[in-house]
Coordinates of C-alpha atoms in Angstrom, one line a residue:
M167 CA 26.7 21.9 -7.1
A168 CA 23.1 23.1 -6.6
E169 CA 22.5 25.5 -3.7
I170 CA 20.7 23.8 -0.8
S171 CA 18.1 26.1 0.6
A172 CA 16.9 26.0 4.2
K173 CA 13.4 25.3 2.9
L174 CA 14.6 22.2 1.0
V175 CA 16.3 20.9 4.1
K176 CA 13.2 21.5 6.2
E177 CA 11.0 19.7 3.7
L178 CA 13.3 16.7 3.7
R179 CA 13.4 16.7 7.5
E180 CA 9.6 16.7 7.7
K181 CA 9.5 13.7 5.3
T182 CA 12.2 11.6 7.0
G183 CA 12.5 12.8 10.6
A184 CA 16.3 12.8 10.1
G185 CA 18.5 15.6 11.7
M186 CA 19.0 18.9 10.0
M187 CA 22.7 18.3 9.3
D188 CA 22.0 14.8 7.9
C189 CA 19.3 16.2 5.6
K190 CA 21.6 18.9 4.4
K191 CA 24.4 16.4 3.7
A192 CA 22.0 14.0 1.9
L193 CA 20.8 16.9 -0.4
K194 CA 24.4 17.9 -1.1
E195 CA 25.4 14.4 -1.9
N196 CA 22.5 14.2 -4.4
E197 CA 22.6 17.7 -5.9
G198 CA 19.4 18.8 -4.3
D199 CA 17.3 15.9 -5.5
T200 CA 14.9 15.2 -2.6
E201 CA 13.9 11.7 -3.7
K202 CA 17.5 10.6 -4.1
A203 CA 18.3 12.2 -0.8
I204 CA 15.6 10.1 0.9
E205 CA 17.0 7.0 -0.6
W206 CA 20.5 8.0 0.6
L207 CA 19.3 8.5 4.1
R208 CA 17.5 5.2 4.1
Q209 CA 20.6 3.4 2.9
K210 CA 22.6 5.0 5.7
G211 CA 19.9 4.0 8.2
I212 CA 19.5 7.6 9.3
T213 CA 15.8 8.2 8.9
S214 CA 13.8 8.1 12.1
A215 CA 11.3 5.8 10.4
E216 CA 14.1 3.2 9.9
K217 CA 15.2 3.5 13.5
K218 CA 11.7 3.1 14.9
S219 CA 10.7 0.2 12.7
G220 CA 11.5 -2.5 15.3
R221 CA 9.7 -0.8 18.2
Q222 CA 6.5 -2.5 19.6
T223 CA 3.1 -1.2 18.4
A224 CA 0.3 -2.2 20.7
E225 CA -2.0 0.9 20.5
G226 CA -3.7 2.4 17.5
L227 CA -7.2 2.3 15.9
V228 CA -9.6 0.0 14.3
H229 CA -11.4 2.1 11.7
S230 CA -14.4 1.5 9.4
Y231 CA -14.9 3.2 6.1
I232 CA -18.0 2.9 4.0
H233 CA -17.7 4.1 0.4
T234 CA -20.4 6.4 -1.1
G235 CA -23.4 4.3 -2.1
G236 CA -22.8 1.7 0.6
R237 CA -21.6 -1.0 -1.8
I238 CA -18.0 -1.2 -0.5
G239 CA -16.8 -1.2 3.1
V240 CA -13.5 -1.6 4.8
L241 CA -12.3 -2.5 8.3
V242 CA -8.6 -1.7 9.0
E243 CA -6.4 -1.9 12.1
I244 CA -3.4 0.4 12.3
N245 CA -1.1 0.3 15.3
C246 CA 1.2 2.8 16.9
E247 CA 3.2 2.9 20.1
T248 CA 1.1 5.1 22.4
D249 CA -2.5 6.0 23.0
F250 CA -1.4 9.7 22.8
V251 CA -0.4 9.3 19.1
A252 CA -3.5 7.2 18.4
R253 CA -5.6 10.2 19.4
R254 CA -3.7 12.7 17.1
D255 CA -5.5 14.1 14.1
E256 CA -2.6 13.2 11.9
F257 CA -2.8 9.5 12.9
K258 CA -6.6 9.5 12.3
E259 CA -6.1 11.1 8.9
L260 CA -3.5 8.3 8.0
V261 CA -6.0 5.6 9.1
Q262 CA -8.8 7.2 7.0
N263 CA -6.5 7.5 4.0
V264 CA -5.4 3.9 4.2
A265 CA -9.0 2.7 4.5
M266 CA -10.0 4.7 1.4
Q267 CA -6.9 3.2 -0.4
I268 CA -8.1 -0.3 0.4
A269 CA -11.6 0.5 -0.8
A270 CA -10.2 1.7 -4.1
C271 CA -7.9 -1.3 -4.7
P272 CA -9.9 -4.5 -5.5
N273 CA -6.8 -6.5 -6.2
V274 CA -5.1 -5.9 -2.9
E275 CA -5.3 -8.9 -0.5
Y276 CA -2.2 -8.5 1.8
V277 CA -0.6 -5.7 3.8
A278 CA 2.9 -6.4 2.4
Q279 CA 4.6 -8.7 -0.1
S280 CA 6.2 -10.6 2.8
D281 CA 2.6 -11.6 3.9
I282 CA 1.9 -13.5 0.6
P283 CA 2.0 -17.3 1.3
E284 CA 4.5 -19.2 -0.7
A285 CA 1.7 -21.5 -2.0
I286 CA 0.1 -18.4 -3.7
I287 CA 3.4 -17.4 -5.3
A288 CA 4.0 -21.0 -6.5
K289 CA 0.5 -21.2 -8.0
E290 CA 1.0 -17.9 -9.8
K291 CA 4.3 -19.2 -11.2
E292 CA 2.6 -22.4 -12.4
I293 CA 0.0 -20.3 -14.2
E294 CA 2.5 -18.0 -15.8
M295 CA 4.8 -20.8 -17.0
G296 CA 1.9 -22.4 -18.8
R297 CA 0.9 -19.3 -20.8
D298 CA 0.8 -19.8 -24.6
D299 CA 3.0 -16.7 -25.3
L300 CA 6.0 -18.4 -23.6
G301 CA 5.7 -21.6 -25.5
N302 CA 8.6 -21.1 -28.0
K303 CA 10.9 -19.2 -25.8
P304 CA 14.2 -20.7 -24.3
D305 CA 13.9 -21.8 -20.7
N306 CA 16.3 -19.1 -19.4
I307 CA 14.3 -16.3 -21.1
K308 CA 11.0 -17.8 -20.0
E309 CA 12.2 -17.9 -16.4
K310 CA 13.1 -14.2 -16.5
I311 CA 9.8 -13.2 -18.0
V312 CA 7.8 -15.3 -15.5
Q313 CA 9.9 -13.8 -12.6
G314 CA 9.0 -10.3 -13.8
R315 CA 5.3 -11.1 -14.0
I316 CA 5.4 -12.7 -10.6
E317 CA 7.0 -9.6 -9.1
K318 CA 4.4 -7.4 -10.7
R319 CA 1.6 -9.6 -9.4
Q320 CA 3.1 -9.5 -5.9
K321 CA 3.0 -5.7 -6.0
E322 CA -0.6 -5.8 -7.1
L323 CA -1.6 -7.9 -4.1
S324 CA 0.4 -5.7 -1.6
L325 CA -1.3 -2.7 0.0
L326 CA 2.1 -1.0 0.9
D327 CA 3.2 -1.1 -2.8
Q328 CA 0.2 0.7 -4.1
P329 CA 0.5 4.3 -5.4
F330 CA -1.2 6.5 -2.8
I331 CA -4.5 7.6 -4.4
K332 CA -4.2 11.2 -3.2
E333 CA -0.6 11.5 -4.2
P334 CA 0.3 8.9 -6.8
N335 CA 4.0 9.8 -6.9
I336 CA 4.5 8.1 -3.5
T337 CA 3.5 4.6 -2.3
V338 CA 1.3 3.8 0.7
E339 CA 4.5 2.6 2.4
E340 CA 6.2 6.0 1.8
L341 CA 3.1 7.7 3.2
L342 CA 3.4 5.5 6.3
Q343 CA 7.1 6.4 6.6
Q344 CA 6.3 10.1 6.4
T345 CA 3.8 9.8 9.2
I346 CA 6.3 7.9 11.3
A347 CA 8.7 10.7 10.9
Q348 CA 6.1 13.3 11.6
L349 CA 4.7 11.7 14.8
G350 CA 7.9 10.2 16.1
E351 CA 6.5 6.6 16.6
N352 CA 6.6 3.3 14.8
I353 CA 3.3 2.8 12.9
Q354 CA 2.2 -0.5 11.3
V355 CA -0.8 -1.5 9.2
R356 CA -1.7 -4.8 11.0
R357 CA -4.7 -6.2 9.0
F358 CA -7.7 -5.3 7.0
T359 CA -10.9 -6.7 5.5
R360 CA -12.6 -5.4 2.4
F361 CA -16.4 -6.0 1.9
V362 CA -18.1 -5.8 -1.4
L363 CA -21.9 -5.9 -1.5
G364 CA -23.2 -9.3 -2.8
E365 CA -19.7 -10.7 -3.2
G366 CA -19.8 -14.5 -3.2
I367 CA -23.5 -14.7 -3.6
E368 CA -24.7 -16.6 -6.7
K369 CA -27.3 -14.4 -8.3
Q370 CA -30.2 -16.0 -10.1
E371 CA -30.6 -14.7 -13.6
V372 CA -34.2 -14.2 -14.7
S373 CA -35.2 -13.0 -18.1
F374 CA -37.6 -10.1 -18.4
A375 CA -40.1 -12.3 -20.2
D376 CA -40.0 -14.9 -17.4
E377 CA -40.4 -12.2 -14.8
V378 CA -43.5 -10.8 -16.5
A379 CA -44.9 -14.3 -17.0
A380 CA -44.5 -15.1 -13.3
Q381 CA -46.3 -11.9 -12.3
T382 CA -49.2 -12.5 -14.6
G383 CA -49.4 -16.3 -14.1
Q384 CA -48.7 -17.0 -17.7
K385 CA -46.0 -19.0 -19.4
A386 CA -43.2 -17.1 -21.1

């Protein structure tokens, strides 16, 4: 069995907020593998993030982020339990990171998969079932392939399922859980809006020759 160092236990505690003895036991059970230890703690319902997930969040911040160049903007609301935590630099850093994540993810439309309307999922399934590459496959195989594609699509639409842009080996949800453990309060991403300059405006295409002609009063 791998030796469990105090440093490794401390790192796991910082990530999960679980007690020292629970962290040590989780690492022992998983031969020092931190990621497996986190999963083990979550399965046991030991992590502080799991325990805090049902607590009310009525404080927090509404934050705006404008990406360099001014072509993409984000408004996001992230809630916590107290105004004290909302003023903490760690919370503000989380809010900024989530806003930047939203700006970088054009496909993301919902906070979590559970927020995706059933009508959207049904429509995606209808589209996938009609694809040409599934035409000759048996129905049971077709169903499995379509289900896999739907699950992938749901992850693409969900903010919490995205790899964190600054640390791609964790998801945005895991970043949230780490911050919950660090600050000791439940934290929830409530809603967001992503703005793209000119989005939805039908642009009139004018050829260079027509533009010159218009300026000179001549016909192209």
